[in-house]
Short mmCIF file of C-alpha atoms and ligand atoms in Angstrom, two decimals:
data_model
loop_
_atom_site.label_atom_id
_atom_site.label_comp_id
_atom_site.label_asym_id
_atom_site.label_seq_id
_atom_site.Cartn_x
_atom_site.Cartn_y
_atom_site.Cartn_z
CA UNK A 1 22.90 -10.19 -26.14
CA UNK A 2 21.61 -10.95 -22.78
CA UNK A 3 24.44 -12.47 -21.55
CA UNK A 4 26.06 -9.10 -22.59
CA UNK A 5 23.78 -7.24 -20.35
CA UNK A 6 23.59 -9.61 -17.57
CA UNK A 7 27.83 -8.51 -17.80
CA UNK A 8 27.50 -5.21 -18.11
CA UNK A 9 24.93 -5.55 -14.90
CA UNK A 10 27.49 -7.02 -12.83
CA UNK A 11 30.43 -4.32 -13.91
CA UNK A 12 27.64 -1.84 -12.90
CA UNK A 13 28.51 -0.05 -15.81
CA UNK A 14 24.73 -0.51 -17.40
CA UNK A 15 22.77 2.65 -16.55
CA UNK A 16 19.29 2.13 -14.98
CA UNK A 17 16.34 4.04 -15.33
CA UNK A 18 13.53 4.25 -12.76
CA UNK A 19 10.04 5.41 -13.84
CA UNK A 20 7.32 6.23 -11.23
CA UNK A 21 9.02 7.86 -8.36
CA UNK A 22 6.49 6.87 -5.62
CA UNK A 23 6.12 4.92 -2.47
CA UNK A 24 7.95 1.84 -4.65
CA UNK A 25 10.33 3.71 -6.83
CA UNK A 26 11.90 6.05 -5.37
CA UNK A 27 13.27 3.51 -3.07
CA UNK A 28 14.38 1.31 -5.64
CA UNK A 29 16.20 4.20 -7.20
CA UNK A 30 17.51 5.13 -4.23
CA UNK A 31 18.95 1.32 -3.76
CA UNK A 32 20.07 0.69 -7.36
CA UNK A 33 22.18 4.11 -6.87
CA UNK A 34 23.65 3.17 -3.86
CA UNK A 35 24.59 -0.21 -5.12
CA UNK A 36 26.88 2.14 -7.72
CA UNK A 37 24.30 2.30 -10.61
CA UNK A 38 23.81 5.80 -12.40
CA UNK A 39 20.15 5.93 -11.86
CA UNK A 40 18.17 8.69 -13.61
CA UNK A 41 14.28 8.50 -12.27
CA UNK A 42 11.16 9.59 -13.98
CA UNK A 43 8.21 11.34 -12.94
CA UNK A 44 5.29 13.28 -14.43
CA UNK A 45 5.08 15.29 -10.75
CA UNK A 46 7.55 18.32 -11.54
CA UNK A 47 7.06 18.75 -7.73
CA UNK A 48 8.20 15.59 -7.10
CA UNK A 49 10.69 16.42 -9.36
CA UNK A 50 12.28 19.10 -7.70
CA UNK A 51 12.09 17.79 -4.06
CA UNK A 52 14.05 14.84 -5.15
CA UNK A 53 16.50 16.90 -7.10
CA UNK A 54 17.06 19.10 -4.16
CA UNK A 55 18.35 16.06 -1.76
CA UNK A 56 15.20 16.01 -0.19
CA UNK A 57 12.41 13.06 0.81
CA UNK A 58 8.60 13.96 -0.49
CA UNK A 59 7.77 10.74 1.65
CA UNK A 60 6.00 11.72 4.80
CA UNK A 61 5.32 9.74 8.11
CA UNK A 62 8.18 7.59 9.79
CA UNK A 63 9.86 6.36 6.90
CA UNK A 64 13.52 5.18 9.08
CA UNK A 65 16.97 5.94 6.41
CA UNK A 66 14.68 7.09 3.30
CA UNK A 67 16.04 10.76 3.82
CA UNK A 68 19.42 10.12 4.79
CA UNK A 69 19.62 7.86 1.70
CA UNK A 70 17.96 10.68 -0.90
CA UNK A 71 20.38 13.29 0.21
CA UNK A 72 23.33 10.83 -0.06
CA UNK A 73 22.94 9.61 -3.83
CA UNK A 74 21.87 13.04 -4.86
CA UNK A 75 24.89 14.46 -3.57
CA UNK A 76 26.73 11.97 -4.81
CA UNK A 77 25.33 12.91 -8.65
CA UNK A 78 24.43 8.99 -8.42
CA UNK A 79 20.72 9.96 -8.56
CA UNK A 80 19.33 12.28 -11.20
CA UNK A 81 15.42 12.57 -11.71
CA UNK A 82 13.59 13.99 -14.53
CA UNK A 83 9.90 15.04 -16.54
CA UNK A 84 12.04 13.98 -19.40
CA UNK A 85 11.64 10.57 -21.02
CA UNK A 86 14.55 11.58 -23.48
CA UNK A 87 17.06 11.25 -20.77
CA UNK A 88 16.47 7.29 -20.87
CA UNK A 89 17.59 7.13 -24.29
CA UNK A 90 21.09 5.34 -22.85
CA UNK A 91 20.18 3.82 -20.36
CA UNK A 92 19.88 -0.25 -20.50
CA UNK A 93 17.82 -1.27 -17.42
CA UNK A 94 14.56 -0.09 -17.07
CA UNK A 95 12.25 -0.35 -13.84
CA UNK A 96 8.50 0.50 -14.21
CA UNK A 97 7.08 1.45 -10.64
CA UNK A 98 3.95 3.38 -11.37
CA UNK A 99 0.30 3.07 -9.88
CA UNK A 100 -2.00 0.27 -10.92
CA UNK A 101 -4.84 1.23 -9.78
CA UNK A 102 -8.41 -0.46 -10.77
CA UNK A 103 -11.54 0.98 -11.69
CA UNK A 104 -14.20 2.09 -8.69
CA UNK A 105 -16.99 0.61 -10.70
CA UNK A 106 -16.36 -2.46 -12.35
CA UNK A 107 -12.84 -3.48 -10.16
CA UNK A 108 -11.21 -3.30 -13.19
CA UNK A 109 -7.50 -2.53 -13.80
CA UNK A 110 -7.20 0.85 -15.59
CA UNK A 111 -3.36 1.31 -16.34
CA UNK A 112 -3.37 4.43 -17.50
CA UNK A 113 -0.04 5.26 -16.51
CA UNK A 114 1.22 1.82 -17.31
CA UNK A 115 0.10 2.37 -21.10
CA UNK A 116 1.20 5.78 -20.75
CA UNK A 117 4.64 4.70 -19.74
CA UNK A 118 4.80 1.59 -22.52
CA UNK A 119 3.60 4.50 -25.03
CA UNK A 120 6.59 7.23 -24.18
CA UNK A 121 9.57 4.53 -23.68
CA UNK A 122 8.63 4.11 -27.73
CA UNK A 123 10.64 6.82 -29.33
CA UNK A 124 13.64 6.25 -26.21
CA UNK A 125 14.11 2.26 -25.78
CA UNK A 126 17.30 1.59 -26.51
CA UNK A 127 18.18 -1.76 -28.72
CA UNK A 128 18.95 -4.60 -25.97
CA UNK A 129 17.33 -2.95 -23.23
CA UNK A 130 15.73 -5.03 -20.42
CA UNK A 131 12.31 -3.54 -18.91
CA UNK A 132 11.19 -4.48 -15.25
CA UNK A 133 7.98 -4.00 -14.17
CA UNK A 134 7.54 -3.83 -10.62
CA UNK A 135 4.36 -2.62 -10.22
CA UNK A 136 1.67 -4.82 -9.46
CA UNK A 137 -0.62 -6.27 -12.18
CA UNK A 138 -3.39 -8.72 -13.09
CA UNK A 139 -1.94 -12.13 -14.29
CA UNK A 140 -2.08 -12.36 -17.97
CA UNK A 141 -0.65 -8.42 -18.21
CA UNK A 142 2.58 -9.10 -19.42
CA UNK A 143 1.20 -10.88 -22.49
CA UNK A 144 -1.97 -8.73 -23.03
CA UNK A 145 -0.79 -5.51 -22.44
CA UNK A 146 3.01 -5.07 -21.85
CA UNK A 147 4.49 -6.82 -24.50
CA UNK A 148 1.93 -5.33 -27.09
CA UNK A 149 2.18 -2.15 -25.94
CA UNK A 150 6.14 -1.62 -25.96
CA UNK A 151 6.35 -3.89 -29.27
CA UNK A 152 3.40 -1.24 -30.76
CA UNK A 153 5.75 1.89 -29.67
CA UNK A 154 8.79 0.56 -30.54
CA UNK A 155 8.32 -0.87 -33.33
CA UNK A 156 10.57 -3.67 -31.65
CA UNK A 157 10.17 -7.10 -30.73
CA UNK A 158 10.41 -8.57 -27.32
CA UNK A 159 12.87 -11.21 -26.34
CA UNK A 160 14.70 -10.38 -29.84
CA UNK A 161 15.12 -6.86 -29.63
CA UNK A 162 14.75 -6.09 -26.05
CA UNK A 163 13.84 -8.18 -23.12
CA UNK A 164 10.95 -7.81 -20.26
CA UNK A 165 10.82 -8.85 -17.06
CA UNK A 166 8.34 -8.75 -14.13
CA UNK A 167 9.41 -8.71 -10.22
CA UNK A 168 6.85 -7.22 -7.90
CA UNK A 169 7.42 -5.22 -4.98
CA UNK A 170 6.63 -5.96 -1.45
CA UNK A 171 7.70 -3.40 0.36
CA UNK A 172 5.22 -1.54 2.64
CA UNK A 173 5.10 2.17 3.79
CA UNK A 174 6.79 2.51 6.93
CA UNK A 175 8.84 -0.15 6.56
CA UNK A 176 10.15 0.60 2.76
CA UNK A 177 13.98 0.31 3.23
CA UNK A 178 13.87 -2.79 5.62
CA UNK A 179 11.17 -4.66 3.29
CA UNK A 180 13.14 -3.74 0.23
CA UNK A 181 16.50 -4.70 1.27
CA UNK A 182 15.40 -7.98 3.62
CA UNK A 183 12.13 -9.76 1.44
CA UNK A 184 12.60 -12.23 -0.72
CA UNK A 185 11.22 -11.75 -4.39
CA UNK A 186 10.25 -13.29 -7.16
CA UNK A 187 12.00 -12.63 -10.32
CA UNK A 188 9.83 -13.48 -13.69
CA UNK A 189 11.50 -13.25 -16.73
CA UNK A 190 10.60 -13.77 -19.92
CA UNK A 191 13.51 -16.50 -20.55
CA UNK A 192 15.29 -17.99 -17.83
CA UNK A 193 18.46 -16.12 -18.82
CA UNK A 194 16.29 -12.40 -18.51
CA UNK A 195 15.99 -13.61 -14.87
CA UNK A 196 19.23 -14.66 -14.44
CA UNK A 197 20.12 -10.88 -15.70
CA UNK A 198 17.27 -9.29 -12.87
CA UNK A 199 19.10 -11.61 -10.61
CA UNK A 200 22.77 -10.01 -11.67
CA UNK A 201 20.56 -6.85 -10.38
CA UNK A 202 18.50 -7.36 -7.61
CA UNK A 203 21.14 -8.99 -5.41
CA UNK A 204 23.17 -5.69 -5.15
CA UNK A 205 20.81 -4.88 -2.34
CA UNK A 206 18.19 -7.94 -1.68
CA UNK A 207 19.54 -10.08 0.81
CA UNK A 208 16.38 -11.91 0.58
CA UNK A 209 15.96 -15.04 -1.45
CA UNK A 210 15.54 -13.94 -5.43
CA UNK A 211 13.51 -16.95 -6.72
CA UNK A 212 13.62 -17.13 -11.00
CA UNK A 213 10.49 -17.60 -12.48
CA UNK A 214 8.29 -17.41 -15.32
CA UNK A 215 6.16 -14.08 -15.92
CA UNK A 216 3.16 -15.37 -15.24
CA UNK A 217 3.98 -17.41 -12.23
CA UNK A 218 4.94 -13.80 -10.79
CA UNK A 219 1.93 -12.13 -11.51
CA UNK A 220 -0.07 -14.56 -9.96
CA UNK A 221 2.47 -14.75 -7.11
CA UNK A 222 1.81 -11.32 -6.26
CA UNK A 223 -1.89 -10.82 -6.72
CA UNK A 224 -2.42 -14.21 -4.70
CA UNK A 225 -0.32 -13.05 -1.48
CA UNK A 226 -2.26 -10.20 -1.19
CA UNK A 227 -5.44 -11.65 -1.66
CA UNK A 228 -5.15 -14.23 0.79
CA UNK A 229 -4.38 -11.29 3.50
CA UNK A 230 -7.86 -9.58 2.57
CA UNK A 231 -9.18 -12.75 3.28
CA UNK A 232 -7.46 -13.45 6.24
CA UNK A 233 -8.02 -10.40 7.61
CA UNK A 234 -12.05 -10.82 6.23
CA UNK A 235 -12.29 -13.70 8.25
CA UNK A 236 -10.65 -11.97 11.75
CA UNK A 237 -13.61 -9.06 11.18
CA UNK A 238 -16.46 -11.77 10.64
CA UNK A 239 -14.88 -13.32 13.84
CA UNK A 240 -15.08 -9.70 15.81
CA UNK A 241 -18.74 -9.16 13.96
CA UNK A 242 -19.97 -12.05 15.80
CA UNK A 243 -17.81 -11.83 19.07
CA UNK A 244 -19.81 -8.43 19.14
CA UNK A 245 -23.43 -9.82 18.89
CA UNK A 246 -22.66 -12.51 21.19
CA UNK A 247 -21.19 -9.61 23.74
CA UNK A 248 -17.50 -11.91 23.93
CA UNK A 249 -14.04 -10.25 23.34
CA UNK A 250 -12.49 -11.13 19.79
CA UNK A 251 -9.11 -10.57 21.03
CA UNK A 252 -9.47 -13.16 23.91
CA UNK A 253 -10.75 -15.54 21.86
CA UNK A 254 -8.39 -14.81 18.81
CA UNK A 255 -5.71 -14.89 21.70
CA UNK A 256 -6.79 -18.86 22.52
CA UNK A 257 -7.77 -19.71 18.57
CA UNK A 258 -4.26 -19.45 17.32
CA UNK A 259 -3.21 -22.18 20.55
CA UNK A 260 -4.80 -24.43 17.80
CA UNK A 261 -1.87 -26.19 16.05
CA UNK A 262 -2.07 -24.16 12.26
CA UNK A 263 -3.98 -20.91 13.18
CA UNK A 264 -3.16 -18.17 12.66
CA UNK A 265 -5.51 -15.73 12.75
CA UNK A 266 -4.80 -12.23 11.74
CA UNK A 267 -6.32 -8.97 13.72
CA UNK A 268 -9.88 -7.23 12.98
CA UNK A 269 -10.31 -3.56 12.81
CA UNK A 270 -11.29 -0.21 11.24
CA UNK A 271 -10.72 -1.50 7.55
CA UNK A 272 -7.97 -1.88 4.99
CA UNK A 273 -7.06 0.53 2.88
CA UNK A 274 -3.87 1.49 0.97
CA UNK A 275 -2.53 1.24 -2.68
CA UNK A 276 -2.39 -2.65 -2.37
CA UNK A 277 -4.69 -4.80 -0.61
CA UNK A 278 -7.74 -3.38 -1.75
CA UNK A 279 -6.99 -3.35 -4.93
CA UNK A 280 -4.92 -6.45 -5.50
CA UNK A 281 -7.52 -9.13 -5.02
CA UNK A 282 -9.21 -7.89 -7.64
CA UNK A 283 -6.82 -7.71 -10.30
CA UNK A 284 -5.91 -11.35 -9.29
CA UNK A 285 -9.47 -12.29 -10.51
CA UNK A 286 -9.54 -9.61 -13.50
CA UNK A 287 -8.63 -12.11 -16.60
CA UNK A 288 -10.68 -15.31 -14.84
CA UNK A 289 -13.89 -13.83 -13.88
CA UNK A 290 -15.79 -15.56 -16.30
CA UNK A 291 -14.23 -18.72 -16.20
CA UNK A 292 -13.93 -19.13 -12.67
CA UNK A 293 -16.49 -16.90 -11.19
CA UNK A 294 -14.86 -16.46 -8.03
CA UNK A 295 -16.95 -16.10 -4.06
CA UNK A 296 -14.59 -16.34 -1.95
CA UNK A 297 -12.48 -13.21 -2.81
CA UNK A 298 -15.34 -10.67 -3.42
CA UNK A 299 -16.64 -11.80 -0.61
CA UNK A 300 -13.10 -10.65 1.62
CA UNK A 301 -13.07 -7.32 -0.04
CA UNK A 302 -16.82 -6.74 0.93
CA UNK A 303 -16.28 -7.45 4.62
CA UNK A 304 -13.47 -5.06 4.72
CA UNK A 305 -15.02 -2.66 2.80
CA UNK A 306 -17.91 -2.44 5.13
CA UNK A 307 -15.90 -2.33 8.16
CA UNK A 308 -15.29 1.72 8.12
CA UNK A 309 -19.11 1.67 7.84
CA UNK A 310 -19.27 -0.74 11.13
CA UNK A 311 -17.63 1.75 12.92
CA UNK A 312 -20.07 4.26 12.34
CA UNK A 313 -22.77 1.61 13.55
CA UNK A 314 -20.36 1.31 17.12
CA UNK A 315 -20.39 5.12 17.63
CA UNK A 316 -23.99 5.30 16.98
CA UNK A 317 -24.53 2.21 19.72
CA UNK A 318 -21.72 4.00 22.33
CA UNK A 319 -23.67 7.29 21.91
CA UNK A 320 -26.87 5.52 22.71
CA UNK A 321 -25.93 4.70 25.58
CA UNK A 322 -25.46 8.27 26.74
CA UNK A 323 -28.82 8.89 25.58
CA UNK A 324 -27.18 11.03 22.42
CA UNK A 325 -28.42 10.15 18.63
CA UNK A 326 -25.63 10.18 16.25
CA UNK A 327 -27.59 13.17 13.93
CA UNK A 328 -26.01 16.64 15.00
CA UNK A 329 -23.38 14.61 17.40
CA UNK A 330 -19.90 15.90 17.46
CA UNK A 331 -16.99 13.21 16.25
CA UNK A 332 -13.60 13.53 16.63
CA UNK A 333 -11.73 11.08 14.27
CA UNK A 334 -7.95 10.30 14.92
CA UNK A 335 -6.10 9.01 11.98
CA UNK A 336 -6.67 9.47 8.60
CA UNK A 337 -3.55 7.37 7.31
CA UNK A 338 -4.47 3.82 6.34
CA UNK A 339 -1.16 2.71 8.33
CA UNK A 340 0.35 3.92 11.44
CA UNK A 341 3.18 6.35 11.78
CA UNK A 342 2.56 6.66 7.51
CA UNK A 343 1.61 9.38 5.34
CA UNK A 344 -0.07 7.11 3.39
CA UNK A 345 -4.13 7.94 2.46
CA UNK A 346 -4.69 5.97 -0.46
CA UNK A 347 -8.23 4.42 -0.15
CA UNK A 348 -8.36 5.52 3.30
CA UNK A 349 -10.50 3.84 5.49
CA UNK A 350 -11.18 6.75 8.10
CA UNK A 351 -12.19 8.87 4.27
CA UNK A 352 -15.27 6.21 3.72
CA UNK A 353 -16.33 6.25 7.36
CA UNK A 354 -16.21 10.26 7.61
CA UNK A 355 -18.51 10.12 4.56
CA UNK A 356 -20.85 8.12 5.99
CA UNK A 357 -20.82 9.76 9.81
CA UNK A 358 -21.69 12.95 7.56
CA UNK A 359 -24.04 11.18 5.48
CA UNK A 360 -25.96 9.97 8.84
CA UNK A 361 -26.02 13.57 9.95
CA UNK A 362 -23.14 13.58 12.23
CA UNK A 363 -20.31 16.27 12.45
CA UNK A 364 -17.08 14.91 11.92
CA UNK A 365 -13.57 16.63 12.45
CA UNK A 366 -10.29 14.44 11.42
CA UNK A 367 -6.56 14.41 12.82
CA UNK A 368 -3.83 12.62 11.78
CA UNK A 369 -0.26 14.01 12.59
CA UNK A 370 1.37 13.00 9.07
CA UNK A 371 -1.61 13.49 6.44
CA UNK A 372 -0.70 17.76 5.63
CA UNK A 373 -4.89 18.28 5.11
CA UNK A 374 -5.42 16.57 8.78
CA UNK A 375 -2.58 18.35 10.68
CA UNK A 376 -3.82 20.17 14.01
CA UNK A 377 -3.19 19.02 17.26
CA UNK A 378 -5.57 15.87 18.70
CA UNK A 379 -7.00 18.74 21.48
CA UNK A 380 -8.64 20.75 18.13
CA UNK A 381 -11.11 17.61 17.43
CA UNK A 382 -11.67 16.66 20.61
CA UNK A 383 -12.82 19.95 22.50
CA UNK A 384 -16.25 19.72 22.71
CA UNK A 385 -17.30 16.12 20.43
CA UNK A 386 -19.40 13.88 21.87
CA UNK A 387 -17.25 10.72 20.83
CA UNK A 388 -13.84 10.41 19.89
CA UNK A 389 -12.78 7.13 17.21
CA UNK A 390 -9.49 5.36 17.08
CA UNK A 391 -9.00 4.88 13.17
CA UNK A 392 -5.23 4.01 12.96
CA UNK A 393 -2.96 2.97 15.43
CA UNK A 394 -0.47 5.72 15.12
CA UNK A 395 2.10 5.75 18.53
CA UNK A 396 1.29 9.04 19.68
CA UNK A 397 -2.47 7.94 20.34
CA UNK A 398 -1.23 4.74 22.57
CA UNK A 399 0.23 7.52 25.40
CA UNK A 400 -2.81 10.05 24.73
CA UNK A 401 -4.03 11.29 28.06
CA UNK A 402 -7.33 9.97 28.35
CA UNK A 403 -8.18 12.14 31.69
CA UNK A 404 -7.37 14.83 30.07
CA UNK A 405 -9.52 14.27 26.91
CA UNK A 406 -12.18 13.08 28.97
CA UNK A 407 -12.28 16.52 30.61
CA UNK A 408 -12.30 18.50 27.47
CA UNK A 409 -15.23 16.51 25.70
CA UNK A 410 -19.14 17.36 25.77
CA UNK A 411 -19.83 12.98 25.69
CA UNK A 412 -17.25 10.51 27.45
CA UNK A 413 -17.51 8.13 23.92
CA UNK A 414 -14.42 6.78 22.85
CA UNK A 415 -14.53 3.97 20.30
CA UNK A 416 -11.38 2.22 19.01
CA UNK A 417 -10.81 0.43 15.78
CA UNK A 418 -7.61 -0.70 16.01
CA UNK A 419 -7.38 -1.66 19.30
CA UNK A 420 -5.19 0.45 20.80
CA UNK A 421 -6.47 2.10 24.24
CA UNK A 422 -6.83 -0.58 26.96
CA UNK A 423 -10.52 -0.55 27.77
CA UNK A 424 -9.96 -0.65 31.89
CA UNK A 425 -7.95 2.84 31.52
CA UNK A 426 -10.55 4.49 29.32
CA UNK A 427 -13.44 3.62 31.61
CA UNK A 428 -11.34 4.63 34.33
CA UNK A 429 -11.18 7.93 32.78
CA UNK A 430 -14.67 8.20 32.31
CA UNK A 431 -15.55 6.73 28.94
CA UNK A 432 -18.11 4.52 27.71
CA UNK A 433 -15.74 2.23 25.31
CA UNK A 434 -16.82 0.50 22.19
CA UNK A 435 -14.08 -1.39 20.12
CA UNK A 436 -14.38 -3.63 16.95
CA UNK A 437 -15.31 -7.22 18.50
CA UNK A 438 -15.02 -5.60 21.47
CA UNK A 439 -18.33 -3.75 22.54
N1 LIG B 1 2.85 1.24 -1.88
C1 LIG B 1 3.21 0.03 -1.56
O1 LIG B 1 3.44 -0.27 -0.39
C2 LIG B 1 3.38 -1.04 -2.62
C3 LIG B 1 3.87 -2.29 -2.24
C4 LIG B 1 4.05 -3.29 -3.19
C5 LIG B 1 3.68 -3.03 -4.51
N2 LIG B 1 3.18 -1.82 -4.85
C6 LIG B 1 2.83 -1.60 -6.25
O2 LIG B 1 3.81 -0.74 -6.82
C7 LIG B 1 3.21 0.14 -7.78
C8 LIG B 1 3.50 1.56 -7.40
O3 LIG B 1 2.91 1.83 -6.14
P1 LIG B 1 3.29 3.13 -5.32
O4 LIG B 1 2.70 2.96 -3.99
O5 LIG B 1 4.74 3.43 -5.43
O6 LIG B 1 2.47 4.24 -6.15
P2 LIG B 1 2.66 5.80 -6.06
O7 LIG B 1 1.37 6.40 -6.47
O8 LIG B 1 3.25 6.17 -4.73
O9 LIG B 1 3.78 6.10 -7.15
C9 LIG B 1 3.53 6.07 -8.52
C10 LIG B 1 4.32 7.20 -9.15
O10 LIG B 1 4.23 7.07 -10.56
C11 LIG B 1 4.12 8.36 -11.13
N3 LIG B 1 3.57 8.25 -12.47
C12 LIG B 1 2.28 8.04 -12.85
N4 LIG B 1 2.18 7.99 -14.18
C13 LIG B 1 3.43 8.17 -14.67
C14 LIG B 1 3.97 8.22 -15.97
N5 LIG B 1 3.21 8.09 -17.05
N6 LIG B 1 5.31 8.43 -16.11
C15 LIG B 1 6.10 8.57 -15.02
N7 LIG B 1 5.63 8.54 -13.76
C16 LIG B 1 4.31 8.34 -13.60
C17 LIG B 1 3.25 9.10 -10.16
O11 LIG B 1 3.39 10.51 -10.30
C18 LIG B 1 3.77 8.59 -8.82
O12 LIG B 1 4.81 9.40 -8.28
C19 LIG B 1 1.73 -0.25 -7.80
O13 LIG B 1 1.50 -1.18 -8.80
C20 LIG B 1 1.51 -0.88 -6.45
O14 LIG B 1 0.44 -1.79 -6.47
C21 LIG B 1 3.03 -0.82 -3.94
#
């Protein structure tokens, strides 16, 4: 039966259907249509919904072909998306890209939409169906939670009556075309024949390498790459946290570390944020906690977390030195994206560090020219603050005139998480300049 599939893959005459139209899926819906697949998407935003069905991109930021590509397959009536879980009732190939977040409090996974998903596919799976989940997820979730889920809602069994795969994404916003057409994946199937069949699939627009492997192996694959950037990245911010108290520059000496044969040391900055580093590490440890009980990787994720909190400590010290406290001082924020040129807010870092300005008394005002809430021009936050803080590295801010901003400020603070103003031309304009590992 899977070899009938695998067949009917290649002929492209098996319909796919997409689930979680998001930063992940709608891409991949937008690629498997393209490839000559009748795609039919789901989503439970009706918004969504409608943009989509319209031709049009509800991605924001810089996101290069993702518009063209949306208006192309809906014209072409190769892309159809829907509320409806009904309208997967024929299709044979279906791809589960919804959020995975975990829980604020315990660092838990929560999968509610991944249960909710497993729980509405019951009444529309067809027989001989193969489900791919994309999304990210804790090792051990395939077994645990997947497979009892869709066997509990079916009614079916898995790897007799339909098939289940896992092959996690690794695209990133502003980059979600190139990543998804160029990276290599890995392709965990349940049998080595259900990965041949995600093979049959994949290469129709991966021109990366598609490496078979077992579920598992995938999960941990995923959860483990992204880990070891949070702590690569953990380590680059202890390295700027003491280039700071020792009053060197982190990026000189980062600049002569990585002359060492095998370094490779990543840069420091504002924080991480996003739908997949700060999260990821932790659902890596979720099933092994107890067993393992594991320092290293909590340890990452609290370095990074406290870095948006760091910054607050640098505009407090910049300010200082102007003989201004930070209580009743005027802050203009740039960025509110947790990647340049993006639309992308989840877990922002700039959101914890405005919380805890305000929570120190300070009065905060945010821009960012792709986040809708943040919207106003960079002149509207700066007019009158007494410091003004680099929190993403968006382009416009690299050709920002700094005279010009300078002039319009009540304090000549400007500190810079991301470093992304050279610190000769700011003081040249008249600024004190604070950056992270770089005071
Ligand atoms: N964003 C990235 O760059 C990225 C990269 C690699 C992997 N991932 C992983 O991919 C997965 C999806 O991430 P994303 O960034 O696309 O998330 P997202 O929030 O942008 O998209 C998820 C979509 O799923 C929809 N949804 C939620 N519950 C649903 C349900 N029950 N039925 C149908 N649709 C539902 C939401 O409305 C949303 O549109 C996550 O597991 C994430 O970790 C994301």
């Amino acid at each position: 039966m899977i070899e009938q599939l695998t067949a009917n893959i290649t002929a492209k005459t098996a319909a796919i259907g997409v689930i979680g139209l998001g930063y992940v899926g709608l891409p991949v819906a937008c690629m498997l249509a393209n490839s000559g697949f009748q795609v039919t998407g789901i989503d439970i935003d009706a918004d969504r919904i409608a943009t989509i069905n319209r031709g049009e991109t509800p991605i924001g930021g810089e996101e290069p072909g993702i518009a063209e590509l949306i208006a192309s397959v809906v014209g072409a009536g190769r892309l159809h998306t829907t509320t409806d879980y009904a309208a997967l009732r024929t299709v044979q190939v279906i791809v589960i890209c919804v959020d995975t977040p975990v829980d604020e409090g315990t660092h838990l996974p929560s999968y509610r939409a991944l249960r909710s998903v497993l729980a509405q596919l019951g009444g529309v799976l067809a027989p001989g169906a193969l489900v791919i989940i994309e999304s990210t997820i804790a090792p051990g979730t395939m077994q645990r939670v997947v497979i009892p889920g869709l066997e509990a809602s079916t009614g079916q069994q898995a790897g007799r009556d339909f098939y289940l795969g896992h092959c996690p994404e690794r695209v990133t916003p502003g980059l979600l075309l190139h990543n998804l057409t160029h990276m290599s994946r890995t392709v965990g199937g349940q049998t080595p024949a259900v990965a041949q069949a995600m093979i049959a699939l994949y290469q129709n627009y991966v021109t990366g390498e598609l490496d078979p492997a077992d579920l598992l192996t995938a999960e941990i694959v995923k959860t483990a790459e992204n880990a070891y950037r949070d702590v690569q990245i953990a380590f680059a911010n202890e390295v700027a946290l003491i280039c700071e108290a020792l009053g060197a520059n982190v990026y000189d000496v980062r600049k002569l570390l990585n002359k060492s044969p095998g370094r490779n040391m990543l840069l420091p900055g504002a924080g991480v944020g996003g739908h997949c580093i700060p999260k990821d590490p932790w659902l890596l440890i979720a099933n092994t906690r107890d067993q393992v009980q594991p320092q290293l990787i909590p340890s990452a994720r609290q370095v990074n977390n406290r870095m948006p909190l760091h910054m607050v400590d640098l505009v407090e010290g910049a300010l200082a030195r102007h003989g201004i406290v930070l209580k009743g001082a005027k802050v203009a924020v740039l960025g509110y994206a947790f990647r340049e040129d993006t639309d992308d807010d989840r877990d922002s870092p700039t959101g914890y560090m405005v919380a805890e300005l305000e929570r120190r008394g300070a009065i905060a005002a945010v821009q960012d020219p792709y986040v809708p809430e943040y919207k106003r021009s960079v002149t509207d936050v700066t007019t009158g603050a007494h410091a003004v803080v680099f929190m993403v590295a968006h382009t416009v801010y690299k050709s920002l005139d700094l005279a010009a901003t300078a002039q319009q400020m009540s304090a000549r603070v400007l500190v810079d998480g991301r470093n992304i103003i050279d610190r000769a031309a700011a003081e040249h304009a008249g600024f004190t300049y604070a950056g992270v590992g770089n005071v």
